[in-house]
PDB file of C-alpha atoms in Angstrom:
ATOM      1  CA  MET A 157     -36.458 -16.958 -44.730  1.00  0.00           C
ATOM      2  CA  LYS A 158     -33.095 -15.949 -46.240  1.00  0.00           C
ATOM      3  CA  LYS A 159     -33.701 -12.374 -45.007  1.00  0.00           C
ATOM      4  CA  ILE A 160     -34.232 -13.658 -41.469  1.00  0.00           C
ATOM      5  CA  TYR A 161     -30.950 -15.614 -41.564  1.00  0.00           C
ATOM      6  CA  PHE A 162     -29.151 -12.577 -42.990  1.00  0.00           C
ATOM      7  CA  LEU A 163     -30.515 -10.276 -40.257  1.00  0.00           C
ATOM      8  CA  ALA A 164     -29.569 -12.781 -37.552  1.00  0.00           C
ATOM      9  CA  ILE A 165     -25.989 -13.018 -38.870  1.00  0.00           C
ATOM     10  CA  VAL A 166     -25.650  -9.219 -39.102  1.00  0.00           C
ATOM     11  CA  THR A 167     -27.042  -8.805 -35.570  1.00  0.00           C
ATOM     12  CA  ALA A 168     -24.611 -11.402 -34.198  1.00  0.00           C
ATOM     13  CA  ILE A 169     -21.649  -9.689 -35.891  1.00  0.00           C
ATOM     14  CA  MET A 170     -22.695  -6.277 -34.529  1.00  0.00           C
ATOM     15  CA  CYS A 171     -23.114  -7.654 -31.002  1.00  0.00           C
ATOM     16  CA  PHE A 172     -19.728  -9.369 -31.175  1.00  0.00           C
ATOM     17  CA  GLY A 173     -18.071  -6.206 -32.499  1.00  0.00           C
ATOM     18  CA  THR A 174     -19.661  -4.071 -29.780  1.00  0.00           C
ATOM     19  CA  GLY A 175     -18.520  -6.518 -27.108  1.00  0.00           C
ATOM     20  CA  VAL A 176     -14.946  -6.553 -28.409  1.00  0.00           C
ATOM     21  CA  LYS A 177     -14.900  -2.744 -28.569  1.00  0.00           C
ATOM     22  CA  ALA A 178     -16.260  -2.443 -25.024  1.00  0.00           C
ATOM     23  CA  GLN A 179     -13.707  -4.948 -23.772  1.00  0.00           C
ATOM     24  CA  THR A 180     -10.917  -3.027 -25.552  1.00  0.00           C
ATOM     25  CA  ILE A 181     -12.031   0.274 -24.015  1.00  0.00           C
ATOM     26  CA  ASN A 182     -12.371  -1.389 -20.622  1.00  0.00           C
ATOM     27  CA  GLN A 183      -8.840  -2.777 -20.906  1.00  0.00           C
ATOM     28  CA  GLN A 184      -7.467   0.598 -22.018  1.00  0.00           C
ATOM     29  CA  GLN A 185      -9.052   2.259 -18.980  1.00  0.00           C
ATOM     30  CA  ALA A 186      -7.597  -0.422 -16.721  1.00  0.00           C
ATOM     31  CA  THR A 187      -4.166   0.105 -18.271  1.00  0.00           C
ATOM     32  CA  VAL A 188      -4.381   3.778 -17.309  1.00  0.00           C
ATOM     33  CA  ALA A 189      -4.810   2.639 -13.695  1.00  0.00           C
ATOM     34  CA  MET A 190      -1.382   0.994 -13.863  1.00  0.00           C
ATOM     35  CA  GLN A 191       0.281   4.353 -14.575  1.00  0.00           C
ATOM     36  CA  GLN A 192       0.334   5.626 -11.005  1.00  0.00           C
ATOM     37  CA  PRO A 193       2.915   5.848  -8.249  1.00  0.00           C
ATOM     38  CA  GLN A 194       1.202   4.218  -5.266  1.00  0.00           C
ATOM     39  CA  PRO A 195      -1.948   2.051  -5.642  1.00  0.00           C
ATOM     40  CA  PHE A 196      -1.931   0.819  -2.011  1.00  0.00           C
ATOM     41  CA  LEU A 197      -1.575   2.722   1.263  1.00  0.00           C
ATOM     42  CA  PHE A 198       0.223   0.274   3.561  1.00  0.00           C
ATOM     43  CA  THR A 199       1.979  -1.822   0.904  1.00  0.00           C
ATOM     44  CA  ILE A 200       4.829   0.013  -0.821  1.00  0.00           C
ATOM     45  CA  ASN A 201       5.598  -0.967  -4.396  1.00  0.00           C
ATOM     46  CA  THR A 202       8.469  -0.470  -6.805  1.00  0.00           C
ATOM     47  CA  LEU A 203       7.362   1.663  -9.730  1.00  0.00           C
ATOM     48  CA  ASN A 204       5.473  -0.143 -12.460  1.00  0.00           C
ATOM     49  CA  PRO A 205       7.349   0.167 -15.807  1.00  0.00           C
ATOM     50  CA  GLY A 206       4.308   2.074 -17.093  1.00  0.00           C
ATOM     51  CA  ALA A 207       4.664   4.679 -14.310  1.00  0.00           C
ATOM     52  CA  ARG A 208       8.382   5.348 -14.211  1.00  0.00           C
ATOM     53  CA  ASN A 209       8.379   9.057 -13.603  1.00  0.00           C
ATOM     54  CA  TRP A 210       8.386  11.360 -10.573  1.00  0.00           C
ATOM     55  CA  SER A 211       5.376  12.103  -8.419  1.00  0.00           C
ATOM     56  CA  VAL A 212       4.244  13.926  -5.304  1.00  0.00           C
ATOM     57  CA  ASN A 213       1.873  12.129  -2.932  1.00  0.00           C
ATOM     58  CA  TYR A 214      -0.170  13.796  -0.234  1.00  0.00           C
ATOM     59  CA  SER A 215      -1.763  11.492   2.318  1.00  0.00           C
ATOM     60  CA  GLY A 216      -3.625  11.913   5.550  1.00  0.00           C
ATOM     61  CA  GLY A 217      -5.613   9.947   8.043  1.00  0.00           C
ATOM     62  CA  TYR A 218      -7.342   9.668  11.365  1.00  0.00           C
ATOM     63  CA  GLY A 219      -7.084   6.939  13.952  1.00  0.00           C
ATOM     64  CA  GLU A 220      -8.056   6.012  17.461  1.00  0.00           C
ATOM     65  CA  HIS A 221      -6.266   3.485  19.706  1.00  0.00           C
ATOM     66  CA  THR A 222      -3.572   3.017  17.059  1.00  0.00           C
ATOM     67  CA  ILE A 223       0.203   2.562  17.002  1.00  0.00           C
ATOM     68  CA  THR A 224       2.827   2.933  14.265  1.00  0.00           C
ATOM     69  CA  PRO A 225       2.876   1.544  11.570  1.00  0.00           C
ATOM     70  CA  LEU A 226      -0.834   0.695  11.561  1.00  0.00           C
ATOM     71  CA  GLY A 227      -1.884   4.299  12.028  1.00  0.00           C
ATOM     72  CA  TYR A 228      -1.541   7.438  14.118  1.00  0.00           C
ATOM     73  CA  ASP A 229      -3.581   8.109  17.239  1.00  0.00           C
ATOM     74  CA  GLY A 230      -5.073  11.371  15.989  1.00  0.00           C
ATOM     75  CA  VAL A 231      -4.814  13.256  12.698  1.00  0.00           C
ATOM     76  CA  ASP A 232      -1.711  12.871  10.535  1.00  0.00           C
ATOM     77  CA  GLN A 233      -0.663  14.438   7.247  1.00  0.00           C
ATOM     78  CA  ASN A 234       2.205  13.283   5.047  1.00  0.00           C
ATOM     79  CA  LEU A 235       3.986  14.516   1.946  1.00  0.00           C
ATOM     80  CA  ALA A 236       6.080  12.093  -0.107  1.00  0.00           C
ATOM     81  CA  VAL A 237       8.198  12.217  -3.247  1.00  0.00           C
ATOM     82  CA  LYS A 238       8.592   9.071  -5.318  1.00  0.00           C
ATOM     83  CA  GLY A 239      10.521   8.615  -8.529  1.00  0.00           C
ATOM     84  CA  TYR A 240      12.514   6.400 -10.865  1.00  0.00           C
ATOM     85  CA  LEU A 241      16.318   6.466 -10.667  1.00  0.00           C
ATOM     86  CA  GLY A 242      16.977   4.132 -13.595  1.00  0.00           C
ATOM     87  CA  ASP A 243      18.096   0.478 -13.728  1.00  0.00           C
ATOM     88  CA  LYS A 244      14.880  -0.599 -11.902  1.00  0.00           C
ATOM     89  CA  PHE A 245      15.650   1.593  -8.859  1.00  0.00           C
ATOM     90  CA  THR A 246      12.800   3.474  -7.120  1.00  0.00           C
ATOM     91  CA  PHE A 247      13.422   6.290  -4.638  1.00  0.00           C
ATOM     92  CA  MET A 248      10.945   7.424  -1.993  1.00  0.00           C
ATOM     93  CA  ALA A 249      11.201  10.074   0.735  1.00  0.00           C
ATOM     94  CA  SER A 250       8.420  11.291   3.030  1.00  0.00           C
ATOM     95  CA  MET A 251       7.769  13.522   5.989  1.00  0.00           C
ATOM     96  CA  GLY A 252       4.678  13.771   8.158  1.00  0.00           C
ATOM     97  CA  VAL A 253       3.116  15.752  10.968  1.00  0.00           C
ATOM     98  CA  GLY A 254       0.769  14.198  13.502  1.00  0.00           C
ATOM     99  CA  PHE A 255      -1.697  15.983  15.770  1.00  0.00           C
ATOM    100  CA  ALA A 256      -2.324  13.498  18.562  1.00  0.00           C
ATOM    101  CA  ASN A 257      -5.638  13.018  20.339  1.00  0.00           C
ATOM    102  CA  ARG A 258      -3.792  13.812  23.587  1.00  0.00           C
ATOM    103  CA  GLY A 259      -2.767  17.235  22.284  1.00  0.00           C
ATOM    104  CA  GLU A 260       0.903  16.892  21.331  1.00  0.00           C
ATOM    105  CA  VAL A 261       2.323  17.440  17.837  1.00  0.00           C
ATOM    106  CA  ASN A 262       4.856  14.944  16.432  1.00  0.00           C
ATOM    107  CA  SER A 263       6.749  14.488  13.185  1.00  0.00           C
ATOM    108  CA  LEU A 264       8.028  11.591  11.087  1.00  0.00           C
ATOM    109  CA  GLN A 265      10.643  11.281   8.326  1.00  0.00           C
ATOM    110  CA  GLN A 266      11.524   8.329   6.117  1.00  0.00           C
ATOM    111  CA  VAL A 267      13.762   7.644   3.120  1.00  0.00           C
ATOM    112  CA  GLU A 268      13.940   4.388   1.164  1.00  0.00           C
ATOM    113  CA  VAL A 269      15.473   3.010  -2.036  1.00  0.00           C
ATOM    114  CA  LEU A 270      13.846  -0.007  -3.725  1.00  0.00           C
ATOM    115  CA  ARG A 271      14.875  -2.154  -6.684  1.00  0.00           C
ATOM    116  CA  ASP A 272      13.254  -4.927  -8.721  1.00  0.00           C
ATOM    117  CA  PHE A 273      15.407  -8.044  -9.075  1.00  0.00           C
ATOM    118  CA  VAL A 274      12.871 -10.335 -10.777  1.00  0.00           C
ATOM    119  CA  GLY A 275      10.670  -8.976 -13.566  1.00  0.00           C
ATOM    120  CA  GLY A 276      10.100  -5.268 -13.877  1.00  0.00           C
ATOM    121  CA  ASN A 277      10.603  -5.065 -17.638  1.00  0.00           C
ATOM    122  CA  GLN A 278       6.928  -5.105 -18.665  1.00  0.00           C
ATOM    123  CA  PRO A 279       3.899  -3.198 -17.286  1.00  0.00           C
ATOM    124  CA  PHE A 280       2.056  -6.473 -16.618  1.00  0.00           C
ATOM    125  CA  GLY A 281       3.210  -9.589 -14.782  1.00  0.00           C
ATOM    126  CA  PHE A 282       5.225 -10.366 -11.635  1.00  0.00           C
ATOM    127  CA  ARG A 283       7.892  -8.202 -10.021  1.00  0.00           C
ATOM    128  CA  ILE A 284       9.993  -9.064  -6.953  1.00  0.00           C
ATOM    129  CA  GLY A 285      12.359  -6.610  -5.319  1.00  0.00           C
ATOM    130  CA  ALA A 286      13.960  -5.402  -2.100  1.00  0.00           C
ATOM    131  CA  SER A 287      14.798  -2.137  -0.348  1.00  0.00           C
ATOM    132  CA  LEU A 288      16.883  -0.377   2.282  1.00  0.00           C
ATOM    133  CA  GLY A 289      15.783   2.653   4.262  1.00  0.00           C
ATOM    134  CA  PHE A 290      15.690   4.634   7.485  1.00  0.00           C
ATOM    135  CA  ARG A 291      12.850   6.213   9.479  1.00  0.00           C
ATOM    136  CA  ARG A 292      12.437   8.502  12.475  1.00  0.00           C
ATOM    137  CA  GLU A 293       9.039   7.653  13.946  1.00  0.00           C
ATOM    138  CA  PHE A 294       6.426   9.900  15.529  1.00  0.00           C
ATOM    139  CA  ASN A 295       7.684   8.852  18.994  1.00  0.00           C
ATOM    140  CA  ASN A 296      11.256   9.832  17.961  1.00  0.00           C
ATOM    141  CA  ASP A 297      12.525   6.234  17.728  1.00  0.00           C
ATOM    142  CA  LYS A 298      15.169   5.740  15.012  1.00  0.00           C
ATOM    143  CA  VAL A 299      14.530   2.695  12.801  1.00  0.00           C
ATOM    144  CA  ALA A 300      16.625   1.040  10.070  1.00  0.00           C
ATOM    145  CA  LEU A 301      14.413  -0.913   7.671  1.00  0.00           C
ATOM    146  CA  SER A 302      14.495  -3.268   4.734  1.00  0.00           C
ATOM    147  CA  ARG A 303      11.664  -4.902   2.838  1.00  0.00           C
ATOM    148  CA  ILE A 304      10.992  -7.584   0.268  1.00  0.00           C
ATOM    149  CA  THR A 305       8.406  -6.433  -2.256  1.00  0.00           C
ATOM    150  CA  ALA A 306       6.257  -8.449  -4.635  1.00  0.00           C
ATOM    151  CA  ALA A 307       3.689  -7.292  -7.167  1.00  0.00           C
ATOM    152  CA  PHE A 308       1.456  -8.739  -9.865  1.00  0.00           C
ATOM    153  CA  GLU A 309      -0.503  -6.592 -12.295  1.00  0.00           C
ATOM    154  CA  ASN A 310      -2.656  -7.163 -15.354  1.00  0.00           C
ATOM    155  CA  PRO A 311      -5.509  -5.094 -16.827  1.00  0.00           C
ATOM    156  CA  PHE A 312      -8.036  -6.430 -14.315  1.00  0.00           C
ATOM    157  CA  TRP A 313      -6.120  -7.519 -11.197  1.00  0.00           C
ATOM    158  CA  ARG A 314      -3.477  -5.867  -9.052  1.00  0.00           C
ATOM    159  CA  MET A 315      -1.710  -7.443  -6.076  1.00  0.00           C
ATOM    160  CA  GLY A 316       1.085  -6.224  -3.825  1.00  0.00           C
ATOM    161  CA  ALA A 317       2.876  -7.708  -0.831  1.00  0.00           C
ATOM    162  CA  ASN A 318       5.596  -6.596   1.567  1.00  0.00           C
ATOM    163  CA  VAL A 319       7.631  -8.308   4.258  1.00  0.00           C
ATOM    164  CA  ARG A 320       9.370  -5.500   6.131  1.00  0.00           C
ATOM    165  CA  PHE A 321      12.227  -5.972   8.589  1.00  0.00           C
ATOM    166  CA  GLU A 322      12.906  -3.199  11.107  1.00  0.00           C
ATOM    167  CA  LYS A 323      15.649  -2.614  13.639  1.00  0.00           C
ATOM    168  CA  ALA A 324      14.629   0.036  16.177  1.00  0.00           C
ATOM    169  CA  PHE A 325      17.419   1.713  18.134  1.00  0.00           C
ATOM    170  CA  ALA A 326      15.389   2.053  21.337  1.00  0.00           C
ATOM    171  CA  GLN A 327      14.873   0.069  24.523  1.00  0.00           C
ATOM    172  CA  GLY A 328      11.863  -2.198  24.857  1.00  0.00           C
ATOM    173  CA  ARG A 329      11.657  -2.929  21.123  1.00  0.00           C
ATOM    174  CA  ASP A 330      12.096  -6.224  19.282  1.00  0.00           C
ATOM    175  CA  GLY A 331      15.606  -7.069  18.141  1.00  0.00           C
ATOM    176  CA  ILE A 332      14.174  -7.369  14.629  1.00  0.00           C
ATOM    177  CA  ASP A 333      10.548  -6.420  14.005  1.00  0.00           C
ATOM    178  CA  VAL A 334       8.714  -8.039  11.068  1.00  0.00           C
ATOM    179  CA  ILE A 335       5.668  -6.383   9.478  1.00  0.00           C
ATOM    180  CA  SER A 336       3.763  -8.147   6.691  1.00  0.00           C
ATOM    181  CA  SER A 337       1.218  -6.565   4.383  1.00  0.00           C
ATOM    182  CA  LEU A 338      -0.917  -7.655   1.447  1.00  0.00           C
ATOM    183  CA  GLY A 339      -3.106  -5.691  -0.947  1.00  0.00           C
ATOM    184  CA  VAL A 340      -5.473  -7.033  -3.633  1.00  0.00           C
ATOM    185  CA  HIS A 341      -7.437  -4.931  -6.133  1.00  0.00           C
ATOM    186  CA  ARG A 342      -9.929  -6.050  -8.787  1.00  0.00           C
ATOM    187  CA  GLN A 343     -11.231  -3.784 -11.523  1.00  0.00           C
ATOM    188  CA  ILE A 344     -14.749  -2.612 -10.688  1.00  0.00           C
ATOM    189  CA  THR A 345     -15.261  -0.485 -13.781  1.00  0.00           C
ATOM    190  CA  GLY A 346     -12.933   1.463 -16.051  1.00  0.00           C
ATOM    191  CA  SER A 347     -10.001   2.692 -13.953  1.00  0.00           C
ATOM    192  CA  LEU A 348     -11.776   2.187 -10.605  1.00  0.00           C
ATOM    193  CA  PHE A 349     -10.333  -0.708  -8.610  1.00  0.00           C
ATOM    194  CA  GLY A 350     -11.458  -2.103  -5.275  1.00  0.00           C
ATOM    195  CA  GLY A 351     -10.380  -4.788  -2.855  1.00  0.00           C
ATOM    196  CA  ILE A 352      -8.767  -5.237   0.545  1.00  0.00           C
ATOM    197  CA  GLU A 353      -5.509  -4.467   2.291  1.00  0.00           C
ATOM    198  CA  ALA A 354      -4.198  -6.240   5.386  1.00  0.00           C
ATOM    199  CA  VAL A 355      -1.267  -5.606   7.721  1.00  0.00           C
ATOM    200  CA  GLY A 356       0.177  -7.881  10.422  1.00  0.00           C
ATOM    201  CA  GLN A 357       2.788  -6.906  13.013  1.00  0.00           C
ATOM    202  CA  ASP A 358       4.482  -8.902  15.773  1.00  0.00           C
ATOM    203  CA  LEU A 359       2.645 -12.050  14.712  1.00  0.00           C
ATOM    204  CA  GLU A 360       5.025 -14.061  16.885  1.00  0.00           C
ATOM    205  CA  GLY A 361       2.759 -12.900  19.716  1.00  0.00           C
ATOM    206  CA  PHE A 362       0.453 -15.795  18.751  1.00  0.00           C
ATOM    207  CA  TRP A 363       3.034 -18.273  20.108  1.00  0.00           C
ATOM    208  CA  GLU A 364       5.252 -16.104  22.352  1.00  0.00           C
ATOM    209  CA  THR A 365       3.583 -14.927  25.568  1.00  0.00           C
ATOM    210  CA  ASP A 366       6.442 -12.503  26.280  1.00  0.00           C
ATOM    211  CA  GLU A 367       6.560 -10.819  22.836  1.00  0.00           C
ATOM    212  CA  ALA A 368       8.611  -7.637  23.387  1.00  0.00           C
ATOM    213  CA  GLU A 369       6.258  -5.120  21.750  1.00  0.00           C
ATOM    214  CA  GLY A 370       3.014  -6.086  23.435  1.00  0.00           C
ATOM    215  CA  GLY A 371       1.570  -8.789  21.195  1.00  0.00           C
ATOM    216  CA  ALA A 372       0.207  -9.512  17.722  1.00  0.00           C
ATOM    217  CA  LYS A 373      -1.538  -6.693  15.850  1.00  0.00           C
ATOM    218  CA  LEU A 374      -3.748  -6.945  12.747  1.00  0.00           C
ATOM    219  CA  LEU A 375      -5.431  -4.503  10.390  1.00  0.00           C
ATOM    220  CA  VAL A 376      -7.806  -5.605   7.625  1.00  0.00           C
ATOM    221  CA  GLY A 377      -9.995  -3.240   5.651  1.00  0.00           C
ATOM    222  CA  PRO A 378     -11.469  -2.299   2.264  1.00  0.00           C
ATOM    223  CA  SER A 379      -9.375  -0.412  -0.278  1.00  0.00           C
ATOM    224  CA  LEU A 380     -10.392   1.725  -3.284  1.00  0.00           C
ATOM    225  CA  ASN A 381      -8.177   3.156  -5.997  1.00  0.00           C
ATOM    226  CA  PHE A 382      -9.185   5.475  -8.856  1.00  0.00           C
ATOM    227  CA  VAL A 383      -7.236   7.115 -11.684  1.00  0.00           C
ATOM    228  CA  PRO A 384      -9.315   9.497 -13.864  1.00  0.00           C
ATOM    229  CA  VAL A 385      -8.779   8.987 -17.582  1.00  0.00           C
ATOM    230  CA  ALA A 386      -6.403  11.558 -19.131  1.00  0.00           C
ATOM    231  CA  SER A 387      -5.450  12.823 -15.669  1.00  0.00           C
ATOM    232  CA  ARG A 388      -2.155  12.957 -13.776  1.00  0.00           C
ATOM    233  CA  PHE A 389      -3.961  12.469 -10.462  1.00  0.00           C
ATOM    234  CA  SER A 390      -4.690   9.229  -8.624  1.00  0.00           C
ATOM    235  CA  PHE A 391      -6.752   8.631  -5.488  1.00  0.00           C
ATOM    236  CA  THR A 392      -6.618   5.852  -2.884  1.00  0.00           C
ATOM    237  CA  LEU A 393      -8.760   5.257   0.206  1.00  0.00           C
ATOM    238  CA  CYS A 394      -8.321   2.534   2.807  1.00  0.00           C
ATOM    239  CA  GLY A 395      -9.197   1.873   6.425  1.00  0.00           C
ATOM    240  CA  GLY A 396     -10.469  -0.627   8.896  1.00  0.00           C
ATOM    241  CA  PRO A 397     -10.309  -2.005  12.426  1.00  0.00           C
ATOM    242  CA  ILE A 398      -7.018  -2.523  14.259  1.00  0.00           C
ATOM    243  CA  ILE A 399      -7.149  -5.716  16.294  1.00  0.00           C
ATOM    244  CA  TYR A 400      -4.766  -6.354  19.187  1.00  0.00           C
ATOM    245  CA  ALA A 401      -5.072 -10.104  18.878  1.00  0.00           C
ATOM    246  CA  THR A 402      -2.765 -11.072  21.769  1.00  0.00           C
ATOM    247  CA  ARG A 403      -1.243  -9.273  24.765  1.00  0.00           C
ATOM    248  CA  SER A 404       2.138 -10.096  26.285  1.00  0.00           C
ATOM    249  CA  THR A 405       2.330 -11.075  29.933  1.00  0.00           C
ATOM    250  CA  GLY A 406       5.805  -9.546  30.397  1.00  0.00           C
ATOM    251  CA  LEU A 407       9.391  -9.920  29.308  1.00  0.00           C
ATOM    252  CA  LEU A 408      11.935 -12.450  30.521  1.00  0.00           C
ATOM    253  CA  ASN A 409      13.763  -9.757  32.508  1.00  0.00           C
ATOM    254  CA  ASN A 410      10.505  -8.953  34.328  1.00  0.00           C
ATOM    255  CA  THR A 411      10.168  -5.519  32.742  1.00  0.00           C
ATOM    256  CA  ALA A 412       6.809  -4.549  31.294  1.00  0.00           C
ATOM    257  CA  ALA A 413       6.043  -5.294  27.665  1.00  0.00           C
ATOM    258  CA  ARG A 414       5.514  -2.338  25.320  1.00  0.00           C
ATOM    259  CA  GLU A 415       2.166  -0.861  26.261  1.00  0.00           C
ATOM    260  CA  LEU A 416      -0.678  -1.341  23.801  1.00  0.00           C
ATOM    261  CA  PRO A 417      -3.962   0.606  23.706  1.00  0.00           C
ATOM    262  CA  ALA A 418      -6.528  -0.754  26.152  1.00  0.00           C
ATOM    263  CA  SER A 419      -9.010  -1.580  23.369  1.00  0.00           C
ATOM    264  CA  ASN A 420      -9.028  -2.311  19.654  1.00  0.00           C
ATOM    265  CA  GLY A 421      -8.838   0.719  17.377  1.00  0.00           C
ATOM    266  CA  PHE A 422      -9.415   1.831  13.814  1.00  0.00           C
ATOM    267  CA  THR A 423      -7.800   3.996  11.162  1.00  0.00           C
ATOM    268  CA  MET A 424      -8.865   5.673   7.906  1.00  0.00           C
ATOM    269  CA  LYS A 425      -6.286   6.866   5.380  1.00  0.00           C
ATOM    270  CA  PHE A 426      -6.282   8.477   1.930  1.00  0.00           C
ATOM    271  CA  ASN A 427      -3.665   9.331  -0.665  1.00  0.00           C
ATOM    272  CA  VAL A 428      -3.697  11.792  -3.570  1.00  0.00           C
ATOM    273  CA  GLY A 429      -0.890  11.323  -6.073  1.00  0.00           C
ATOM    274  CA  PHE A 430       0.215  13.633  -8.889  1.00  0.00           C
ATOM    275  CA  ARG A 431       2.522  12.413 -11.671  1.00  0.00           C
ATOM    276  CA  PHE A 432       4.879  14.881 -13.340  1.00  0.00           C
TER     277      PHE A 432
END
């Protein structure tokens, strides 16, 4: 009988030790996933303190019946540089080329500087920051932008959110355009994370029938992020339907609202990051 009790105790200790070891390894793999420049595709983040170095990010995508910033109506490719400037400052610059479904070729450039003002001292926990930047869009519109950024990260969950304010220097655009985005990832296994990402633009179209840029637009889709162990690469994939939830009836000066695609669309995007 004593031998049975002894074997049961030894078995319990071994099972407990194996579970703790597996949990430790699992947490270590998840921590590796924090050391990357850009876990989401539509939600821009300040650099996590565990990933404060320089990186190059190559992204591309395909879309139909899309508009900026939800996607590009055709095939687009982008190259971005992102890095840490010190004192919680993050720098990002990108340029892209788009091959439209209608045959034309367009380009885009953007530069932005972000900084954390709350948190940002530890790899895990909350961070809140803000940014200033400038973009020339695929349609050649010049846009000044600013965003409020928020992030929460721990070994098993990752969340990011943006509220972006844009001032386009072109006729027929909102005085100030507001674009909101939210991304949520949960660890699936090791350093593979999965979840959703959502983007909303011109949401005032839900209560303003004469919204200047055509109406409210929504994108919601699945998101996957993977960082191989002992690798400087990271991979992100996201996409989903683009829903033109409302359509403006016209502006107060009787000019036409910004034209939207005739039907809902979709976009698929990927990003490959390399840390130096």
